[in-house]
Coordinates of C-alpha atoms and ligand atoms in Angstrom, one line a residue:
M1 CA 2.0 -33.8 15.6
K2 CA 0.7 -31.5 18.3
P3 CA -2.2 -32.3 20.7
N4 CA -5.6 -30.6 20.1
M5 CA -7.9 -30.6 23.1
I6 CA -10.8 -29.1 21.3
E7 CA -10.7 -32.0 18.8
A8 CA -10.7 -34.5 21.6
R9 CA -13.8 -33.0 23.1
K10 CA -15.7 -32.7 19.7
R11 CA -15.4 -36.4 18.8
T12 CA -18.6 -38.0 20.0
T13 CA -17.9 -41.4 18.5
I14 CA -14.6 -43.2 18.2
K15 CA -13.7 -46.2 16.2
T16 CA -10.9 -47.9 17.9
E17 CA -8.4 -49.8 15.9
Y18 CA -6.9 -52.9 17.5
L19 CA -3.2 -53.6 16.6
E20 CA -0.4 -55.9 17.6
Y21 CA 2.7 -53.9 18.5
D22 CA 6.0 -55.1 17.0
N23 CA 8.5 -55.1 19.9
K24 CA 11.8 -54.7 18.3
I25 CA 15.0 -55.0 20.3
N26 CA 17.6 -52.6 19.2
K27 CA 20.6 -52.4 21.5
L28 CA 21.7 -48.9 20.6
F29 CA 23.2 -48.3 24.0
N30 CA 25.6 -50.5 25.8
G31 CA 24.8 -50.4 29.5
E32 CA 24.5 -46.6 29.6
K33 CA 22.0 -45.4 32.2
Y34 CA 18.5 -44.0 32.0
F35 CA 16.7 -42.1 34.7
L36 CA 12.9 -42.4 34.8
R37 CA 10.7 -40.2 37.1
T38 CA 7.0 -40.9 37.4
Y39 CA 4.4 -38.4 38.6
G40 CA 0.8 -38.9 39.3
C41 CA -1.6 -41.8 39.4
Q42 CA -1.4 -45.6 39.1
M43 CA -2.0 -45.3 35.3
N44 CA 1.3 -43.4 35.0
V45 CA 3.0 -45.9 37.3
H46 CA 1.9 -48.7 35.0
D47 CA 2.8 -46.7 31.8
S48 CA 6.3 -46.3 33.4
E49 CA 6.6 -50.0 33.6
Q50 CA 6.1 -50.0 29.8
I51 CA 8.6 -47.2 29.2
R52 CA 11.1 -49.1 31.4
A53 CA 10.7 -52.2 29.1
Y54 CA 11.3 -50.1 25.9
L55 CA 14.3 -48.3 27.4
E56 CA 15.9 -51.6 28.4
N57 CA 15.3 -53.0 25.0
L58 CA 17.6 -50.2 23.8
G59 CA 20.3 -51.6 26.0
L60 CA 19.9 -48.9 28.7
E61 CA 20.1 -49.7 32.5
E62 CA 18.2 -47.9 35.2
T63 CA 19.8 -45.5 37.6
D64 CA 18.2 -43.5 40.4
T65 CA 20.9 -40.8 40.1
L66 CA 19.9 -38.1 37.6
E67 CA 23.5 -37.0 37.1
K68 CA 24.5 -40.5 35.8
A69 CA 21.9 -40.7 33.1
K70 CA 22.4 -40.6 29.4
V71 CA 18.6 -40.7 28.8
I72 CA 16.2 -38.8 31.2
V73 CA 12.5 -39.5 30.9
L74 CA 9.9 -37.6 32.9
N75 CA 6.4 -39.3 32.9
T76 CA 4.2 -36.4 33.9
C77 CA 0.8 -35.7 35.4
A78 CA -1.6 -32.9 34.6
I79 CA -4.5 -33.5 37.1
R80 CA -3.7 -30.4 39.2
E81 CA -1.6 -27.3 38.8
N82 CA 1.1 -28.3 41.3
A83 CA 1.9 -31.4 39.2
H84 CA 3.0 -29.0 36.4
D85 CA 5.2 -26.9 38.8
K86 CA 7.0 -29.9 40.0
V87 CA 7.9 -31.0 36.4
F88 CA 9.1 -27.6 35.3
G89 CA 11.1 -27.3 38.5
Y90 CA 12.8 -30.6 37.6
L91 CA 13.5 -29.5 34.0
G92 CA 15.8 -26.8 35.5
R93 CA 18.1 -29.6 36.8
C94 CA 18.1 -31.3 33.4
K95 CA 19.2 -28.0 31.8
H96 CA 22.4 -27.9 33.8
L97 CA 23.2 -31.5 32.9
K98 CA 22.6 -30.8 29.2
E99 CA 24.9 -27.8 29.3
E100 CA 27.7 -30.1 30.6
D101 CA 26.9 -32.9 28.2
P102 CA 24.8 -32.1 25.1
S103 CA 24.6 -35.7 24.1
I104 CA 22.2 -36.4 27.0
I105 CA 18.6 -37.0 25.8
V106 CA 15.8 -35.4 27.8
A107 CA 12.3 -36.8 27.1
I108 CA 8.9 -35.7 28.4
G109 CA 5.8 -37.9 28.3
G110 CA 2.6 -38.4 30.2
C111 CA -0.5 -36.3 30.6
M112 CA 1.3 -32.9 30.5
S113 CA 2.6 -33.6 27.0
Q114 CA -1.0 -33.9 25.9
E115 CA -1.8 -30.3 26.7
E116 CA -1.6 -27.8 23.9
G117 CA -0.4 -25.0 26.2
V118 CA 2.3 -27.1 27.8
V119 CA 3.7 -28.2 24.4
S120 CA 4.0 -24.6 23.2
E121 CA 5.7 -23.7 26.5
I122 CA 8.2 -26.5 26.1
E123 CA 8.9 -25.4 22.5
Q124 CA 9.4 -21.8 23.5
K125 CA 11.1 -22.0 26.9
Y126 CA 12.7 -25.4 27.1
P127 CA 14.6 -25.9 23.8
Y128 CA 16.9 -28.4 25.5
V129 CA 14.1 -30.9 25.8
D130 CA 14.8 -33.4 23.0
I131 CA 11.6 -35.5 22.9
V132 CA 7.9 -34.9 23.7
F133 CA 5.8 -38.0 23.5
G134 CA 2.2 -38.5 24.6
T135 CA 0.1 -41.0 26.5
H136 CA -1.1 -42.6 23.2
N137 CA 2.2 -43.3 21.6
I138 CA 4.6 -44.5 24.4
H139 CA 5.7 -47.2 22.0
D140 CA 7.1 -44.5 19.7
L141 CA 9.7 -43.5 22.4
P142 CA 12.4 -46.0 21.3
N143 CA 12.4 -44.7 17.7
M144 CA 12.3 -41.1 18.9
I145 CA 15.4 -41.8 21.1
M146 CA 17.2 -43.6 18.3
N147 CA 16.5 -40.7 15.9
A148 CA 17.3 -37.9 18.4
K149 CA 19.6 -35.5 16.6
G150 CA 19.6 -32.5 18.9
N151 CA 16.4 -30.9 17.4
Q152 CA 13.2 -31.0 19.5
D153 CA 11.0 -33.9 18.3
I154 CA 7.4 -33.5 19.3
D155 CA 5.1 -36.5 18.5
V156 CA 1.8 -36.4 20.4
Y157 CA -1.5 -37.7 19.1
S158 CA -4.6 -35.9 20.1
I159 CA -7.4 -38.1 18.7
E160 CA -5.7 -41.4 18.5
G161 CA -8.1 -44.3 18.6
K162 CA -5.7 -47.3 18.8
V163 CA -5.2 -50.0 21.3
Y164 CA -2.0 -52.0 21.0
E165 CA -1.6 -55.5 22.3
N166 CA 1.7 -57.3 22.7
T167 CA 3.1 -54.2 24.5
L168 CA 6.0 -54.9 27.0
Y169 CA 6.1 -54.2 30.7
K170 CA 9.0 -54.4 33.1
R171 CA 6.8 -54.7 36.3
D172 CA 7.9 -53.2 39.6
S173 CA 6.8 -56.2 41.5
K174 CA 6.8 -60.0 41.1
I175 CA 3.8 -60.3 43.5
T176 CA 1.3 -57.7 42.5
A177 CA 0.6 -56.5 38.9
W178 CA -1.4 -53.8 37.2
V179 CA -3.5 -54.8 34.3
N180 CA -4.9 -52.1 32.0
I181 CA -8.4 -53.0 31.0
M182 CA -9.2 -49.7 29.2
Y183 CA -7.7 -46.4 28.3
G184 CA -9.1 -42.9 28.5
C185 CA -12.5 -41.7 29.9
D186 CA -15.8 -40.6 28.4
K187 CA -17.3 -39.0 31.5
F188 CA -16.0 -35.4 31.0
C189 CA -16.5 -34.3 34.6
T190 CA -16.3 -30.5 34.2
Y191 CA -13.2 -30.1 36.4
C192 CA -11.2 -33.0 34.9
I193 CA -8.5 -32.9 32.3
V194 CA -8.2 -36.7 31.8
P195 CA -10.6 -37.1 28.8
Y196 CA -8.4 -34.6 27.0
T197 CA -5.0 -35.9 28.0
R198 CA -5.9 -39.6 27.9
G199 CA -8.5 -39.4 25.2
R200 CA -11.9 -41.1 24.8
Q201 CA -12.6 -44.4 26.3
R202 CA -11.0 -47.4 24.6
S203 CA -11.6 -50.9 26.2
R204 CA -9.2 -53.7 25.6
K205 CA -10.7 -56.9 24.3
S206 CA -11.5 -59.2 27.2
K207 CA -9.7 -62.1 25.5
Y208 CA -6.4 -60.3 25.8
I209 CA -7.0 -59.2 29.4
I210 CA -7.7 -62.8 30.5
E211 CA -4.6 -64.0 28.6
E212 CA -2.5 -61.5 30.4
V213 CA -3.9 -62.5 33.8
D214 CA -3.4 -66.2 33.0
A215 CA 0.2 -65.5 32.1
L216 CA 0.7 -63.6 35.4
V217 CA -0.8 -66.5 37.4
K218 CA 1.6 -68.9 35.7
E219 CA 4.5 -66.5 36.6
G220 CA 3.5 -66.8 40.2
Y221 CA 1.7 -63.4 40.7
K222 CA -0.7 -63.3 43.7
E223 CA -2.7 -60.2 42.9
V224 CA -3.8 -58.2 39.9
T225 CA -5.4 -54.8 39.9
L226 CA -7.6 -54.1 36.9
L227 CA -6.8 -50.5 35.9
G228 CA -8.7 -47.8 34.2
Q229 CA -9.9 -44.2 34.8
N230 CA -13.5 -45.5 34.9
V231 CA -13.2 -49.3 35.1
N232 CA -16.9 -50.1 35.5
A233 CA -17.7 -48.5 32.2
Y234 CA -15.5 -51.2 30.7
G235 CA -16.8 -52.6 27.3
K236 CA -19.4 -49.9 26.7
D237 CA -17.4 -48.6 23.7
L238 CA -17.1 -52.1 22.2
E239 CA -19.9 -53.9 20.4
G240 CA -20.6 -57.3 21.8
E241 CA -18.0 -57.1 24.6
I242 CA -18.8 -58.4 28.1
S243 CA -19.7 -56.2 31.1
F244 CA -17.3 -55.2 33.8
A245 CA -19.0 -57.6 36.2
K246 CA -18.5 -60.4 33.7
L247 CA -14.9 -59.4 33.2
L248 CA -14.3 -59.4 37.0
E249 CA -15.8 -62.9 37.2
S250 CA -13.6 -64.2 34.3
V251 CA -10.5 -62.7 36.0
A252 CA -11.6 -64.3 39.4
K253 CA -11.9 -67.6 37.6
T254 CA -8.3 -67.6 36.4
G255 CA -7.4 -68.6 40.0
I256 CA -5.4 -65.5 40.8
A257 CA -5.3 -65.2 44.6
R258 CA -6.5 -61.6 44.7
V259 CA -8.3 -59.3 42.2
R260 CA -8.7 -55.6 42.7
F261 CA -9.9 -52.8 40.5
V262 CA -9.5 -49.0 40.3
T263 CA -11.3 -46.6 39.8
S264 CA -15.1 -47.0 39.7
H265 CA -17.6 -44.3 38.9
P266 CA -20.8 -44.4 41.0
W267 CA -22.9 -43.9 37.8
D268 CA -21.6 -47.1 36.2
F269 CA -21.8 -49.3 39.4
T270 CA -24.3 -52.0 38.7
D271 CA -26.1 -54.6 41.0
E272 CA -24.4 -57.3 38.9
M273 CA -21.0 -55.9 39.9
I274 CA -22.0 -55.9 43.6
D275 CA -23.2 -59.5 43.4
T276 CA -20.0 -60.6 41.6
I277 CA -17.8 -58.9 44.2
A278 CA -19.9 -60.6 47.0
K279 CA -19.8 -64.0 45.3
Y280 CA -16.0 -64.5 44.7
D281 CA -13.7 -64.8 47.7
N282 CA -10.7 -63.7 45.6
I283 CA -12.3 -60.4 44.5
M284 CA -11.2 -58.1 47.3
P285 CA -13.9 -56.2 49.2
Y286 CA -12.2 -52.9 48.7
I287 CA -13.8 -50.3 46.6
H288 CA -12.6 -46.8 45.7
L289 CA -15.8 -44.8 45.0
P290 CA -15.1 -41.1 44.4
L291 CA -17.8 -38.9 45.9
Q292 CA -16.2 -35.5 44.8
S293 CA -18.9 -33.5 46.6
G294 CA -21.9 -34.1 48.9
S295 CA -23.9 -31.2 47.5
D296 CA -26.4 -31.9 44.8
R297 CA -25.9 -28.4 43.3
I298 CA -22.1 -28.9 43.1
L299 CA -22.4 -32.5 41.8
K300 CA -24.5 -31.1 39.0
L301 CA -22.0 -28.4 38.2
M302 CA -19.3 -31.1 38.2
G303 CA -21.3 -33.2 35.7
R304 CA -21.1 -36.2 38.0
R305 CA -24.5 -37.7 37.0
Y306 CA -25.6 -38.7 40.5
T307 CA -27.2 -37.0 43.5
K308 CA -26.1 -37.3 47.1
E309 CA -29.0 -39.6 47.7
E310 CA -28.1 -41.9 44.8
Y311 CA -24.5 -42.1 46.1
L312 CA -25.7 -43.0 49.6
N313 CA -28.0 -45.7 48.3
L314 CA -25.2 -47.2 46.3
F315 CA -22.9 -47.0 49.3
N316 CA -25.4 -48.8 51.6
K317 CA -26.1 -51.4 49.0
I318 CA -22.4 -52.3 48.7
K319 CA -22.0 -52.3 52.5
N320 CA -25.0 -54.5 52.9
K321 CA -24.1 -57.1 50.3
V322 CA -20.3 -57.2 50.4
R323 CA -18.9 -58.7 53.6
N324 CA -16.3 -56.4 55.2
A325 CA -16.6 -53.9 52.4
T326 CA -14.0 -51.1 52.7
I327 CA -14.9 -47.9 50.8
T328 CA -12.5 -45.0 50.2
T329 CA -13.3 -41.9 48.2
D330 CA -12.0 -38.7 46.5
I331 CA -13.4 -35.3 47.5
I332 CA -12.8 -31.9 46.0
V333 CA -13.3 -28.7 48.0
G334 CA -13.5 -25.2 46.6
F335 CA -15.2 -26.0 43.3
P336 CA -16.3 -22.7 41.7
G337 CA -19.3 -21.3 43.5
E338 CA -19.1 -23.8 46.5
T339 CA -20.7 -22.2 49.6
E340 CA -20.3 -23.1 53.3
E341 CA -23.7 -24.9 52.9
D342 CA -22.3 -27.0 50.1
L343 CA -19.3 -27.9 52.2
N344 CA -21.6 -28.8 55.1
D345 CA -23.5 -31.2 52.7
T346 CA -20.1 -32.8 51.9
L347 CA -19.2 -33.1 55.6
E348 CA -22.6 -34.6 56.3
V349 CA -22.0 -37.4 53.7
V350 CA -18.6 -38.0 55.3
N351 CA -20.3 -38.3 58.7
T352 CA -22.8 -40.7 57.3
C353 CA -20.4 -42.9 55.3
K354 CA -17.5 -42.8 57.7
F355 CA -15.1 -43.6 54.8
D356 CA -12.2 -45.9 55.5
G357 CA -10.0 -43.4 53.8
A358 CA -10.3 -40.3 51.5
F359 CA -8.0 -38.4 49.1
T360 CA -9.0 -34.8 49.4
F361 CA -8.1 -31.9 47.0
I362 CA -8.6 -28.2 46.5
F363 CA -10.1 -27.6 43.1
S364 CA -7.4 -26.7 40.6
P365 CA -8.6 -25.0 37.4
R366 CA -7.3 -26.9 34.4
E367 CA -7.2 -25.0 31.1
G368 CA -9.6 -26.2 28.5
T369 CA -12.1 -27.8 31.0
P370 CA -15.5 -26.2 31.5
A371 CA -15.0 -25.6 35.2
A372 CA -11.9 -23.5 34.6
K373 CA -14.3 -20.9 32.9
M374 CA -16.8 -20.9 35.8
E375 CA -16.8 -17.9 38.1
D376 CA -14.9 -18.6 41.3
N377 CA -14.9 -16.0 44.0
T378 CA -13.8 -18.0 47.0
P379 CA -10.4 -16.9 48.3
I380 CA -7.8 -19.6 48.5
E381 CA -7.5 -19.1 52.2
V382 CA -11.1 -20.0 52.6
K383 CA -10.6 -23.1 50.4
E384 CA -7.6 -24.1 52.6
Q385 CA -9.7 -23.8 55.7
R386 CA -12.4 -26.0 54.1
L387 CA -9.8 -28.6 53.2
Y388 CA -8.5 -28.5 56.8
K389 CA -11.9 -29.1 58.2
L390 CA -12.6 -31.9 55.8
N391 CA -9.3 -33.6 56.5
E392 CA -9.9 -33.5 60.2
L393 CA -13.1 -35.4 59.8
V394 CA -11.7 -37.8 57.2
N395 CA -8.7 -38.6 59.3
K396 CA -10.9 -39.2 62.4
Y397 CA -12.9 -41.9 60.4
S398 CA -9.8 -43.4 58.9
K399 CA -8.4 -43.9 62.4
E400 CA -11.7 -45.3 63.6
S401 CA -11.8 -47.7 60.7
N402 CA -8.3 -48.9 61.6
L403 CA -9.1 -49.2 65.3
K404 CA -11.7 -51.8 64.4
Y405 CA -8.9 -54.2 63.5
L406 CA -7.1 -54.1 66.8
N407 CA -6.4 -57.6 68.2
K408 CA -8.2 -59.1 65.2
E409 CA -6.7 -61.6 62.7
V410 CA -6.4 -60.5 59.1
K411 CA -5.0 -62.0 56.0
V412 CA -2.0 -60.1 54.6
L413 CA -0.4 -60.5 51.2
V414 CA 3.2 -59.6 52.1
T415 CA 4.7 -57.5 49.3
G416 CA 8.2 -56.6 50.7
V417 CA 10.3 -55.0 53.4
S418 CA 8.8 -52.1 55.4
E419 CA 10.1 -48.7 54.2
K420 CA 9.9 -47.4 57.8
D421 CA 11.8 -50.3 59.4
E422 CA 13.9 -52.7 57.5
D423 CA 13.5 -55.3 60.2
K424 CA 9.8 -55.5 59.4
I425 CA 7.8 -56.8 56.4
V426 CA 4.9 -55.0 54.9
G427 CA 1.7 -56.0 53.1
Y428 CA -2.0 -55.3 52.5
T429 CA -5.1 -56.9 54.1
E430 CA -8.0 -57.9 51.8
E431 CA -9.6 -54.6 52.7
M432 CA -6.4 -52.8 51.5
K433 CA -5.1 -51.8 54.9
L434 CA -1.4 -51.3 55.0
V435 CA 0.2 -53.4 57.7
N436 CA 3.8 -53.3 59.0
I437 CA 4.6 -56.7 60.4
E438 CA 7.1 -58.2 62.8
G439 CA 7.9 -61.4 60.9
D440 CA 10.3 -63.3 58.7
K441 CA 11.3 -62.1 55.3
D442 CA 10.5 -65.6 54.0
N443 CA 6.9 -64.5 54.1
I444 CA 7.3 -62.1 51.2
G445 CA 5.0 -63.2 48.4
K446 CA 2.7 -65.2 50.7
I447 CA -0.7 -64.6 52.1
I448 CA -0.3 -65.0 55.9
P449 CA -2.5 -64.6 59.1
V450 CA -1.5 -61.5 61.1
I451 CA -2.8 -60.3 64.4
I452 CA -3.1 -56.5 64.6
T453 CA -1.3 -55.0 67.5
D454 CA -1.6 -51.3 66.9
A455 CA -3.8 -49.0 64.7
K456 CA -2.5 -45.7 63.3
S457 CA -4.4 -43.2 61.1
F458 CA -3.0 -44.5 57.9
S459 CA -1.6 -48.0 58.7
L460 CA -1.7 -50.9 61.1
D461 CA 1.0 -52.8 63.0
G462 CA 0.9 -56.5 63.4
K463 CA 2.6 -59.8 64.2
V464 CA 2.6 -63.0 62.2
K465 CA 0.0 -65.2 64.0
E466 CA 2.3 -68.2 64.6
E467 CA 4.8 -66.0 66.4
I468 CA 2.4 -64.8 69.1
K469 CA 3.0 -66.9 72.2
C470 CA 0.1 -67.2 74.7
Ligands
5AD1 N1 -8.9 -30.2 40.8 C1 -8.8 -30.9 41.9 N2 -8.9 -32.2 42.0 C2 -9.1 -32.9 40.9 N3 -9.2 -34.2 40.6 C3 -9.4 -34.4 39.3 N4 -9.4 -33.2 38.7 C4 -9.2 -32.2 39.6 C5 -9.1 -30.8 39.6 N5 -9.1 -30.1 38.5 C6 -9.3 -35.2 41.7 C7 -10.6 -35.9 41.7 C8 -10.3 -37.3 41.1 C9 -8.8 -37.4 41.6 C10 -8.0 -38.5 40.8 O1 -8.3 -36.2 41.4 O2 -11.0 -36.1 43.0 O3 -11.1 -38.3 41.5
SF4_2 FE1 -11.9 -37.5 35.3 FE2 -12.7 -39.6 36.6 FE3 -14.6 -37.8 35.8 FE4 -13.2 -39.5 34.0 S1 -14.7 -40.1 35.6 S2 -13.6 -37.3 33.8 S3 -11.2 -39.6 35.0 S4 -12.9 -37.5 37.3

């Protein structure tokens, strides 16, 4: 079945079916290798944890060398144009391998597979791709692999309204875990492809979410991050379901050491949420709150449902009520029709909020979204200059935010060995600051006191408190 983006947009109501997935183990392969490449956001990273579990149920073992793989799976992203280019570039490498060994199975999943145009392109130009599966039917991948017979098998749902429980995950970490609380998004911001590729909002039932967190606590996990495109709209699609604030509270009460959540939409951010975050010590004071633009005119064109003033009011409310609140954001420059004045409005909000960090992007037209049809006369060079200007400001405040921690004591959940220096350990503060630490590897998995010795733009350096000799 091919995806249909128009259908996805037309559906105003969605009746979600709740099902138990039957996890069969079928050892078709005997220690042969799979290669899994993940592009994009945390949602994809977590989906890949599910893909990994299914592939290993088939008897496959992971390799990080493409050339050794019998099964190659690309879990793709569609949020911006460059994400596409990377995947199609990678497919070129797969083609050579398939020519040498036609029994290799190449599968493409993720958000790109949910785009009509992409599926047609794969059909026409990439016949050596064996399997195309979507974001709604990851669990079909094992069957598709078992039945791969050299013909292209495309199975992508466009208007699927199902939530499966009992799905498997092979998690990347034994310390921190992603927990999906909802799938899809109903906001339809005019630039964004997510409601088409991930579908309409479907919340999981809170009972299953709490059960999952309880099990993670028992397994010794220290942190869960509740995951969704728009987490604070949680439950709005389910009659009689609790609010996101209540869900946060229930998760905090499981006794997990740390609770985080991404991503929140300013429009759905309630006072009840702020009070809950402020009340529980194990709900981390870190909030990712996408601004997208500081211009009311552009915010309206983006369909964001708030004004600059409403955003600032919310920002201040959070800062006033949540101790040590750290707020990061996403900003898009070069939206169709954006003027220098609009950009200045955005820079002004950045100057006011002094964000602890920001992800910044140049607008990328995504086929099928309303913004892709809007007149856009700004040359790319001008957009690049705007991004540069914005980044300079954003980086200045990110560094300032880090400097505040110099010589201070912070609590770090140590997650592993530093990628930059294998003699160091690495972890995150409550405020989600990355810290490279001089300290013993026995601390991995523990929450430890650390004194910050240096502050960079995007990370901190520190020493375990006990090791500092006065
Ligand atoms: N162009 C540029 N940036 C985009 N984002 C989403 N869609 C687009 C697009 N078409 C950005 C938004 C969002 C983040 C995940 O990606 O800032 O918050
Ligand atoms: Fe996309 Fe986020 Fe807007 Fe949903 S809320 S449409 S995921 S930008």
